[in-house]
Amino acid sequence: MSNKHSAFPLKHTVHAISLACVAMGIPKLAQAADASTDTTPVLPPIQVVGTTPLPGSGVPVDKVPGNVQVFSGNDVTDQGKSNIADFLEQDANGVNISQAQGNPYQADISFRGFTASPVLGTPQGLSVFMDGVRINEPFGDIVNWDLIPPGAISSIQLMPGSNPVFGLNTLGGALAINTKDGVHNPGGQIDVSGGSFGRKTAQLQLGGSNGTVDYFVAANASNDDGWAAHNASRVRQFFGKLGWSGETTSLHLITNLADNTLNGTQTIPLSFSNDIRQAYTWPDTNINRLSFFNLEGSHFINDTLTLDGNVYYRKYHNENVSSNVNNDFGEIDPDTGLPNTIPANNTRSLIDQEGYGGTLQLTAKGHLAGQPNQLVLGGSADIGRAPFSQFSQDATFTDDRGTIPLDDYTQVTDALTRNRYEGLFVSDSFDFAPRWTLTASGRFNYAKIDIDDLSGSQPLLNGSHSYSRFNPAIGINFSPVEKSTLYATYSEGMRAPTAIELACADPDSPCSLPNDFLADPDLKMIVSHTYETGARGHYGSNTTWSIALYRTDLDNDIGFVSSGGTAINSGYFQNIGKTRRQGLELAGSTTVGPFSFNAAYSYIDATYLSSFTENSPSNSSADANGAIQVNSGNHIPGIPRQTLKLGVDYHFATQWEVAASGILRSDVFARGDENNQDIHGTVPGYAVLNLDMHYRPTRSLDVYLLVDNVFNRQYANFGVLGANAFTGPGNGFDGANSVNEQFRGYGAPRGVWVGMNYNFAL
C-alpha cells in the first residue's frame, strides 16, 4: 500500500492537484517538472474540487465547507487494489468495509455510518457518481463496485454530509469518480500480477491525442480462486473514452462494459470459526453484466459562462442464485397435517434493468457587489425500468452443505419496477469579504416509484409512490491565516424508499434477501440534517492536517427488521423513527527526508433516537414471541466507534521504496442485536498490517510485491444473529435442533502477490 500518494485528508503533490483540476474541467496547472523527477517539496497554490456531480464547476478547496477528501488515480493503481472498496478502506478517513457476502468485489462501504452496498435490501445512504452519472442502480439503489475498472480512474472525491446538490441518497456523503482521457494520460501501460488464492490479473491502458481528437482505453481481466471455499471471482472490465476538443467546446463519448461472475460464502456461525474458509451453504453466485454509454460535453459561452451536460444509457443484467436453509422446515402443513421435511431451497432471481437520463448545468463566474462569486444552476433526470423475476426450488444438502435440487424452479415473483428521479439544483459560492466565503445551495427532488405485478397472482404488489422535497444547505469558510481554513455548515438531504423496501414492508409477510416481492405498503422518505464544523491547513510545505466534527440526524430512518428463524436474511423493512450518526475526524500527513507519514482517526457514535420493537428471535434477550425492545441510545449495529489508519513510506534508495499501512478498528454490534443485549456480545475489533515494496530500475518499469494481512490475523468485520441449522455430526444439517448463534463475515487471511507495471510511449 504505497502511501506516498495517500490523501488522508489532502496530499498536496503537483500530480494530484493537476488530476483534480482535470477532473473538474479546469485547464491543467502549470508544472515546473514531473513530480517523479523533482524531489523538492512543492506546495501548489490551489487545489480544486467539484461541488456538483458534473465536472466543470470546481472551486478551491479552502472555500468548500466540509472535510472533502480527494485521491488521484495513481493512489488507486499504486496500491494494487483490485477494487475501489479495498482502496477506500485503506486510505479514506471515516470509511470502513464489511464482508457480508464473502466476495472481495461485493463489500459494503460505510462512510460516517452510511452505506453504499451491492447487496439488495441494504439501506443506502451514499450517492455515487461516475463522470457525472449517478450509478446507484435504479433497482434498490445498490452500487456495484465490480463494474468499475480501477485503471480508468483519474480521481476520486469523497464529499461528506448531506450536500443536497448531489441528490437522492446523499444522507452521509457523495462519492464522485472521474475517469482518464487521452490528453492527460498519453502512452500505454501494462500491468500483470499473480499470487495467493490463485489470483491472476492483467491490465492494459492506452491513451493519446493529436490536439483535437483524443482517446483512452482501459481493460482488466482477473481470475481469482478465492481465499475460501466456493468464493471464486471472474472479472472482465472495459473502459473507453473518445474525445473531441475545439476552441470553446469539448465532447467525450464514454463506454463502460463488464462481464463478471462473483461467488460468495455468506457469513458463518461462530461455531465454525475453527475453519473460516468453509461455506455455510453454497452455491451463492452473482453474474453481473453492464453496458454503459455516456456522452458528456462542455461549452464556454464566454469568459464567465460555461454550459456542461451529459446524456447516458445504462443496461445492467444481474442473475443471482443463492442457497438457503428452508425456514419452514419442521412446520406443520395445514393441508396435510404433516411436518415440512424439506431441508433447503434454492432461489434464482433475474434483473434486466435499463436506465437513462441526463444532467445540464450552467456555471457563471463573475462578481457580486464587487466581490468574486460563482453561481451554478442545473437540473437532472434519471429514469429506470427493471423487470424482476424470482424462482424457487426445493433442495437437500450434501455433506459439505452444498444444495442438490429436488425439483424444477417455480416462479414466485414476476414484477416490473419503474423509477423516475428528477431534480433542480442551485449552488452559489460568494467571497463576501477578504478571507470569507459564503456557500448556499439547494435542490428540489422528485422521486416516483411504480411496482406492477406481471403474474396476475400478487395484486398487493401493485402500487405507485411519489416523494418530493426541497433540501437546502448553507456554509461559511474563514481563512484566519494563509494556508488554513475554518468552516461550518448545515445541510439537508433525502432518500426515497426503494422498490425493494416498498415490496417487503409487511410484518405479516416477511421476505428473504435477495428479495421476495410480497406486498406494497407505504413507507415514508428519509430526511437527513447534517451539522459540521472543522478546520484544515498546512504547516510548512510538507505537512497537512485536518479536523472535523459532525452530526447527522435522520427522520423516518428505514431498517430491516429480522423475522428470525434459520433463514437469517428473512424479515421486512419499516420506518424506525429517528437515528443519529455523530463523530470526530482527525488526519495529518508529513514528509521528513526519505520518510512519509500519514495518520487518520475516526470516531463515530451511531445510535437510535427512537424506541421501537423488533422481531429478533435469535437474540438471547428476545421474549417468548421473539421480540426485542430497542431503546433510544442503543448503538446501531455494524458501525465501529473508532478506526485508526496509519501509514509510513520509505525511499531507502533511488530505485527502491517500501511502505507499511495498518488499520485498527474497534468492535461492532451484530445485526439483530439492535438492543445491544445479546449474550454473544460484539464482533471483536482487530488490527491488520499490510506491506508493499517497489523496485523501479527505470522510469518505465515497476516491479512490486504486495502483502496483505502480514501477520495472518483471523478477524471479522461483520456480524449478524441467526439460527445455525448445521449442528449435526461434521456440521451436518439438523434443522430440528438449530442453535442461535452470532454469524460473522471474515476478512481474508494473508495474501502475497508479485507484479510488474510497464509504461511505454505510443
Short mmCIF file of C-alpha atoms in Angstrom, two decimals, residues 34-404:
data_model
loop_
_atom_site.label_atom_id
_atom_site.label_comp_id
_atom_site.label_asym_id
_atom_site.label_seq_id
_atom_site.Cartn_x
_atom_site.Cartn_y
_atom_site.Cartn_z
CA ASP A 34 7.13 15.90 -13.27
CA ALA A 35 6.93 15.15 -9.53
CA SER A 36 8.79 11.90 -10.09
CA THR A 37 11.89 13.75 -11.29
CA ASP A 38 11.90 16.59 -8.75
CA THR A 39 12.13 15.62 -5.08
CA THR A 40 11.95 19.23 -3.89
CA PRO A 41 8.70 19.69 -1.94
CA VAL A 42 6.23 21.80 -3.91
CA LEU A 43 3.12 23.38 -2.41
CA PRO A 44 0.61 24.21 -5.14
CA PRO A 45 -1.28 27.43 -4.53
CA ILE A 46 -4.71 25.95 -5.21
CA GLN A 47 -6.46 22.62 -5.03
CA VAL A 48 -9.77 22.49 -6.86
CA VAL A 49 -12.65 20.14 -6.05
CA GLY A 50 -16.10 19.66 -7.55
CA THR A 51 -19.21 20.92 -5.82
CA THR A 52 -21.75 19.35 -8.22
CA PRO A 53 -21.99 15.87 -9.80
CA LEU A 54 -20.91 17.14 -13.24
CA PRO A 55 -17.29 18.09 -13.83
CA GLY A 56 -16.73 21.74 -14.65
CA SER A 57 -17.84 23.64 -11.53
CA GLY A 58 -14.80 23.32 -9.32
CA VAL A 59 -13.89 25.71 -6.54
CA PRO A 60 -10.73 25.97 -4.41
CA VAL A 61 -10.80 23.51 -1.54
CA ASP A 62 -10.35 26.28 1.03
CA LYS A 63 -13.80 27.54 0.00
CA VAL A 64 -15.55 24.19 0.50
CA PRO A 65 -17.37 23.94 3.88
CA GLY A 66 -16.65 20.28 4.53
CA ASN A 67 -13.91 17.75 5.17
CA VAL A 68 -13.67 16.77 1.50
CA GLN A 69 -11.10 14.10 0.54
CA VAL A 70 -9.52 13.79 -2.91
CA PHE A 71 -7.48 10.90 -4.33
CA SER A 72 -5.74 10.60 -7.68
CA GLY A 73 -5.85 7.61 -10.00
CA ASN A 74 -2.24 6.87 -9.08
CA ASP A 75 -3.32 6.44 -5.46
CA VAL A 76 -5.55 3.57 -6.59
CA THR A 77 -3.20 1.83 -9.05
CA ASP A 78 -0.02 2.18 -6.96
CA GLN A 79 -1.57 0.20 -4.13
CA GLY A 80 -2.52 -2.70 -6.38
CA LYS A 81 -6.09 -2.90 -5.06
CA SER A 82 -8.48 -4.96 -7.16
CA ASN A 83 -11.47 -2.73 -6.42
CA ILE A 84 -12.44 0.68 -5.09
CA ALA A 85 -13.83 -0.66 -1.81
CA ASP A 86 -10.46 -2.06 -0.69
CA PHE A 87 -8.71 1.17 -1.65
CA LEU A 88 -11.12 3.41 0.27
CA GLU A 89 -10.92 1.18 3.35
CA GLN A 90 -7.15 1.66 3.36
CA ASP A 91 -6.96 5.37 2.52
CA ALA A 92 -10.16 7.30 3.22
CA ASN A 93 -10.83 8.68 6.68
CA GLY A 94 -14.18 7.61 8.13
CA VAL A 95 -14.55 4.68 5.71
CA ASN A 96 -14.95 1.04 6.75
CA ILE A 97 -15.96 -2.04 4.80
CA SER A 98 -17.76 -5.23 5.77
CA GLN A 99 -17.71 -8.59 4.02
CA ALA A 100 -21.26 -9.83 4.50
CA GLN A 101 -21.20 -11.60 1.10
CA GLY A 102 -17.77 -13.23 1.34
CA ASN A 103 -16.52 -11.90 -2.01
CA PRO A 104 -13.89 -9.12 -2.27
CA TYR A 105 -15.83 -7.37 -5.06
CA GLN A 106 -19.07 -7.26 -3.05
CA ALA A 107 -18.05 -5.39 0.09
CA ASP A 108 -20.28 -2.84 1.79
CA ILE A 109 -18.64 0.59 2.04
CA SER A 110 -19.59 2.57 5.14
CA PHE A 111 -18.69 6.26 5.48
CA ARG A 112 -19.61 8.03 8.71
CA GLY A 113 -22.03 5.17 9.36
CA PHE A 114 -23.81 5.42 5.99
CA THR A 115 -23.59 2.64 3.42
CA ALA A 116 -23.12 2.13 -0.31
CA SER A 117 -23.56 -1.58 -0.97
CA PRO A 118 -24.01 -4.04 -3.87
CA VAL A 119 -26.42 -6.09 -1.75
CA LEU A 120 -30.14 -5.72 -2.46
CA GLY A 121 -32.02 -4.57 0.59
CA THR A 122 -29.12 -2.79 2.27
CA PRO A 123 -30.25 0.73 3.27
CA GLN A 124 -28.23 3.03 1.02
CA GLY A 125 -27.03 6.35 2.44
CA LEU A 126 -24.33 7.42 -0.03
CA SER A 127 -24.74 8.65 -3.60
CA VAL A 128 -22.10 7.56 -6.12
CA PHE A 129 -21.31 9.20 -9.47
CA MET A 130 -19.08 8.27 -12.38
CA ASP A 131 -18.33 11.11 -14.81
CA GLY A 132 -21.43 12.93 -13.61
CA VAL A 133 -23.79 9.94 -13.90
CA ARG A 134 -25.47 8.59 -10.79
CA ILE A 135 -24.54 4.90 -10.65
CA ASN A 136 -26.72 3.91 -7.71
CA GLU A 137 -28.73 1.39 -9.70
CA PRO A 138 -32.46 2.21 -10.13
CA PHE A 139 -33.36 -1.19 -8.69
CA GLY A 140 -32.55 -0.97 -4.99
CA ASP A 141 -30.11 2.00 -5.26
CA ILE A 142 -27.26 -0.51 -4.93
CA VAL A 143 -23.70 0.22 -6.09
CA ASN A 144 -21.79 -2.50 -7.96
CA TRP A 145 -18.11 -1.84 -7.28
CA ASP A 146 -17.06 -4.72 -9.54
CA LEU A 147 -18.24 -2.84 -12.66
CA ILE A 148 -15.67 -0.02 -12.32
CA PRO A 149 -12.17 -0.70 -13.77
CA PRO A 150 -9.57 0.80 -11.37
CA GLY A 151 -7.22 1.63 -14.27
CA ALA A 152 -9.76 4.08 -15.72
CA ILE A 153 -9.92 6.28 -12.61
CA SER A 154 -8.45 9.77 -12.81
CA SER A 155 -9.65 10.98 -9.41
CA ILE A 156 -12.00 10.10 -6.57
CA GLN A 157 -13.67 12.78 -4.49
CA LEU A 158 -15.39 11.95 -1.21
CA MET A 159 -17.76 14.77 -0.23
CA PRO A 160 -19.11 14.47 3.33
CA GLY A 161 -22.50 15.44 4.67
CA SER A 162 -25.96 15.83 3.17
CA ASN A 163 -24.93 18.04 0.24
CA PRO A 164 -28.31 18.47 -1.50
CA VAL A 165 -26.80 19.24 -4.91
CA PHE A 166 -25.82 15.56 -5.27
CA GLY A 167 -29.45 14.49 -5.00
CA LEU A 168 -31.07 11.35 -3.64
CA ASN A 169 -29.22 9.09 -1.20
CA THR A 170 -26.82 11.84 -0.14
CA LEU A 171 -27.56 11.31 3.54
CA GLY A 172 -23.99 10.88 4.77
CA GLY A 173 -21.93 11.80 1.71
CA ALA A 174 -21.32 11.58 -2.02
CA LEU A 175 -18.58 9.78 -3.93
CA ALA A 176 -17.63 11.26 -7.33
CA ILE A 177 -15.40 9.20 -9.66
CA ASN A 178 -13.84 10.92 -12.67
CA THR A 179 -12.09 8.99 -15.43
CA LYS A 180 -8.97 9.43 -17.53
CA ASP A 181 -8.67 10.81 -21.05
CA GLY A 182 -6.01 10.68 -23.76
CA VAL A 183 -4.88 14.30 -23.37
CA HIS A 184 -3.72 13.94 -19.78
CA ASN A 185 -2.87 10.22 -19.90
CA PRO A 186 -0.89 9.63 -23.11
CA GLY A 187 1.04 6.46 -23.76
CA GLY A 188 0.50 2.90 -22.72
CA GLN A 189 0.71 0.82 -19.58
CA ILE A 190 0.68 -2.93 -18.97
CA ASP A 191 0.30 -4.40 -15.51
CA VAL A 192 0.41 -8.13 -14.74
CA SER A 193 0.35 -9.75 -11.31
CA GLY A 194 -0.32 -13.04 -9.59
CA GLY A 195 -0.04 -14.85 -6.29
CA SER A 196 -2.16 -16.04 -3.39
CA PHE A 197 -5.62 -17.57 -3.83
CA GLY A 198 -4.87 -18.26 -7.48
CA ARG A 199 -5.32 -14.59 -8.35
CA LYS A 200 -4.08 -13.65 -11.82
CA THR A 201 -4.64 -10.15 -13.19
CA ALA A 202 -3.72 -8.40 -16.44
CA GLN A 203 -4.47 -4.72 -17.07
CA LEU A 204 -3.93 -2.54 -20.12
CA GLN A 205 -4.14 1.22 -20.60
CA LEU A 206 -3.70 3.14 -23.87
CA GLY A 207 -4.16 6.84 -24.48
CA GLY A 208 -3.24 9.53 -26.97
CA SER A 209 -4.19 12.80 -28.62
CA ASN A 210 -3.50 14.71 -31.84
CA GLY A 211 -4.57 18.03 -30.36
CA THR A 212 -8.19 17.83 -31.48
CA VAL A 213 -9.17 14.17 -31.04
CA ASP A 214 -8.09 12.07 -28.06
CA TYR A 215 -8.75 8.55 -26.89
CA PHE A 216 -8.22 6.43 -23.80
CA VAL A 217 -8.79 2.71 -23.25
CA ALA A 218 -8.50 0.61 -20.09
CA ALA A 219 -9.13 -3.13 -19.90
CA ASN A 220 -8.88 -5.51 -16.97
CA ALA A 221 -9.08 -9.30 -16.76
CA SER A 222 -8.82 -11.04 -13.41
CA ASN A 223 -9.36 -14.61 -12.23
CA ASP A 224 -9.35 -15.43 -8.53
CA ASP A 225 -9.97 -18.84 -6.95
CA GLY A 226 -10.91 -17.11 -3.70
CA TRP A 227 -9.40 -17.40 -0.24
CA ALA A 228 -12.33 -19.52 0.98
CA ALA A 229 -14.26 -22.44 -0.44
CA HIS A 230 -16.70 -21.53 -3.22
CA ASN A 231 -15.87 -17.80 -3.45
CA ALA A 232 -14.05 -17.58 -6.78
CA SER A 233 -14.30 -14.46 -8.97
CA ARG A 234 -14.03 -13.89 -12.69
CA VAL A 235 -13.85 -10.20 -13.63
CA ARG A 236 -13.79 -8.66 -17.11
CA GLN A 237 -13.92 -4.86 -17.36
CA PHE A 238 -13.52 -2.45 -20.29
CA PHE A 239 -13.48 1.33 -20.39
CA GLY A 240 -13.16 3.57 -23.43
CA LYS A 241 -13.28 7.33 -23.94
CA LEU A 242 -13.20 9.17 -27.26
CA GLY A 243 -12.93 12.94 -27.13
CA TRP A 244 -13.03 15.97 -29.39
CA SER A 245 -11.97 19.48 -28.38
CA GLY A 246 -12.44 22.77 -30.19
CA GLU A 247 -11.69 26.30 -29.11
CA THR A 248 -14.78 26.63 -26.92
CA THR A 249 -16.41 23.18 -26.97
CA SER A 250 -15.40 19.67 -25.97
CA LEU A 251 -17.22 16.34 -26.23
CA HIS A 252 -16.45 12.89 -24.81
CA LEU A 253 -18.15 9.60 -25.57
CA ILE A 254 -17.58 7.17 -22.70
CA THR A 255 -18.14 3.41 -22.72
CA ASN A 256 -18.00 1.08 -19.71
CA LEU A 257 -18.57 -2.66 -20.24
CA ALA A 258 -18.31 -5.51 -17.73
CA ASP A 259 -19.00 -9.24 -17.55
CA ASN A 260 -18.33 -10.64 -14.07
CA THR A 261 -19.11 -13.81 -12.14
CA LEU A 262 -18.78 -13.50 -8.37
CA ASN A 263 -19.20 -16.31 -5.87
CA GLY A 264 -19.70 -15.70 -2.16
CA THR A 265 -19.59 -17.75 1.03
CA GLN A 266 -22.10 -15.89 3.22
CA THR A 267 -21.45 -15.37 6.90
CA ILE A 268 -20.67 -18.42 9.02
CA PRO A 269 -21.67 -19.19 12.64
CA LEU A 270 -19.14 -18.63 15.39
CA SER A 271 -19.02 -22.39 16.00
CA PHE A 272 -17.45 -22.72 12.52
CA SER A 273 -14.58 -20.38 13.40
CA ASN A 274 -12.05 -23.22 13.61
CA ASP A 275 -12.10 -23.13 9.79
CA ILE A 276 -13.20 -19.77 8.36
CA ARG A 277 -12.60 -21.00 4.80
CA GLN A 278 -15.70 -23.22 4.83
CA ALA A 279 -19.08 -22.08 3.50
CA TYR A 280 -22.30 -22.09 5.47
CA THR A 281 -24.26 -23.14 2.39
CA TRP A 282 -23.39 -22.96 -1.29
CA PRO A 283 -23.67 -22.04 -4.14
CA ASP A 284 -24.18 -18.28 -3.91
CA THR A 285 -23.40 -16.69 -7.27
CA ASN A 286 -23.90 -13.29 -8.87
CA ILE A 287 -23.48 -12.73 -12.60
CA ASN A 288 -23.20 -9.01 -13.38
CA ARG A 289 -23.18 -7.63 -16.92
CA LEU A 290 -23.06 -3.94 -17.83
CA SER A 291 -23.30 -1.82 -20.97
CA PHE A 292 -22.95 1.86 -20.09
CA PHE A 293 -22.67 4.77 -22.55
CA ASN A 294 -22.29 8.41 -21.58
CA LEU A 295 -21.94 11.45 -23.84
CA GLU A 296 -20.65 14.46 -21.94
CA GLY A 297 -19.88 17.94 -23.21
CA SER A 298 -18.74 21.37 -22.14
CA HIS A 299 -19.14 24.71 -23.92
CA PHE A 300 -17.60 28.03 -22.92
CA ILE A 301 -20.28 30.57 -23.85
CA ASN A 302 -17.98 33.44 -22.91
CA ASP A 303 -15.33 34.25 -20.32
CA THR A 304 -17.80 33.94 -17.44
CA LEU A 305 -20.42 31.39 -18.58
CA THR A 306 -19.92 27.66 -19.08
CA LEU A 307 -22.55 25.10 -20.07
CA ASP A 308 -21.92 21.45 -19.10
CA GLY A 309 -24.11 18.45 -19.69
CA ASN A 310 -24.40 14.75 -20.32
CA VAL A 311 -26.84 12.12 -21.55
CA TYR A 312 -26.44 8.44 -20.76
CA TYR A 313 -27.84 4.96 -21.27
CA ARG A 314 -27.13 2.14 -18.81
CA LYS A 315 -28.17 -1.50 -19.19
CA TYR A 316 -27.48 -3.80 -16.26
CA HIS A 317 -28.22 -7.52 -16.02
CA ASN A 318 -27.95 -9.49 -12.80
CA GLU A 319 -28.55 -13.17 -12.24
CA ASN A 320 -28.35 -14.40 -8.67
CA VAL A 321 -28.50 -17.97 -7.39
CA SER A 322 -28.50 -18.41 -3.63
CA SER A 323 -28.75 -21.48 -1.43
CA ASN A 324 -30.74 -21.30 1.79
CA VAL A 325 -31.91 -23.30 4.74
CA ASN A 326 -35.67 -23.85 4.44
CA ASN A 327 -37.16 -21.54 7.06
CA ASP A 328 -40.33 -23.66 7.09
CA PHE A 329 -38.51 -26.90 7.98
CA GLY A 330 -40.45 -28.70 10.72
CA GLU A 331 -43.54 -26.51 10.36
CA ILE A 332 -46.87 -28.31 10.17
CA ASP A 333 -48.54 -28.10 6.77
CA PRO A 334 -52.17 -27.04 7.45
CA ASP A 335 -53.39 -29.04 4.45
CA THR A 336 -51.70 -32.36 5.25
CA GLY A 337 -51.10 -32.04 8.97
CA LEU A 338 -47.57 -33.31 8.38
CA PRO A 339 -44.28 -31.54 9.20
CA ASN A 340 -42.24 -29.97 6.41
CA THR A 341 -39.20 -32.21 5.82
CA ILE A 342 -37.51 -30.25 3.01
CA PRO A 343 -34.17 -29.01 4.45
CA ALA A 344 -33.15 -26.49 1.77
CA ASN A 345 -34.24 -24.32 -1.10
CA ASN A 346 -32.52 -22.53 -3.92
CA THR A 347 -33.56 -19.06 -5.04
CA ARG A 348 -32.85 -17.72 -8.51
CA SER A 349 -33.55 -14.07 -9.32
CA LEU A 350 -33.16 -12.10 -12.54
CA ILE A 351 -32.90 -8.34 -13.04
CA ASP A 352 -32.82 -6.79 -16.52
CA GLN A 353 -32.51 -3.11 -15.81
CA GLU A 354 -32.38 -0.18 -18.18
CA GLY A 355 -31.62 3.36 -17.10
CA TYR A 356 -31.21 6.59 -18.98
CA GLY A 357 -31.17 10.29 -18.29
CA GLY A 358 -29.00 13.36 -18.24
CA THR A 359 -27.85 16.48 -16.45
CA LEU A 360 -27.47 20.06 -17.64
CA GLN A 361 -25.83 22.82 -15.66
CA LEU A 362 -24.79 26.44 -16.23
CA THR A 363 -21.84 27.91 -14.34
CA ALA A 364 -21.45 31.68 -14.05
CA LYS A 365 -18.21 33.09 -12.66
CA GLY A 366 -18.10 36.79 -12.01
CA HIS A 367 -18.64 39.35 -9.28
CA LEU A 368 -21.49 40.21 -6.95
CA ALA A 369 -21.34 43.57 -5.20
CA GLY A 370 -17.77 43.82 -6.42
CA GLN A 371 -16.73 40.51 -4.82
CA PRO A 372 -15.92 37.16 -6.55
CA ASN A 373 -18.95 34.93 -6.99
CA GLN A 374 -19.66 31.57 -8.67
CA LEU A 375 -23.23 30.51 -9.39
CA VAL A 376 -24.28 27.08 -10.69
CA LEU A 377 -27.80 26.28 -11.93
CA GLY A 378 -28.77 22.84 -13.12
CA GLY A 379 -31.24 20.03 -13.48
CA SER A 380 -31.14 16.27 -13.87
CA ALA A 381 -33.39 13.34 -14.70
CA ASP A 382 -32.73 9.64 -14.08
CA ILE A 383 -35.28 7.15 -15.38
CA GLY A 384 -35.09 3.43 -14.75
CA ARG A 385 -37.04 0.34 -15.70
CA ALA A 386 -36.29 -3.02 -14.07
CA PRO A 387 -38.22 -6.26 -14.60
CA PHE A 388 -37.61 -8.52 -11.61
CA SER A 389 -38.40 -12.22 -11.52
CA GLN A 390 -37.67 -14.77 -8.85
CA PHE A 391 -37.83 -18.56 -8.82
CA SER A 392 -37.60 -21.12 -6.03
CA GLN A 393 -36.89 -24.83 -5.88
CA ASP A 394 -36.76 -27.38 -3.09
CA ALA A 395 -33.35 -28.89 -2.35
CA THR A 396 -31.37 -31.01 0.05
CA PHE A 397 -27.82 -30.66 1.37
CA THR A 398 -24.61 -32.52 0.60
CA ASP A 399 -22.14 -33.37 3.35
CA ASP A 400 -20.33 -30.04 2.80
CA ARG A 401 -23.63 -28.10 2.77
CA GLY A 402 -23.99 -27.69 -0.96
CA THR A 403 -27.54 -27.91 -2.28
CA ILE A 404 -28.93 -30.63 -4.57
#
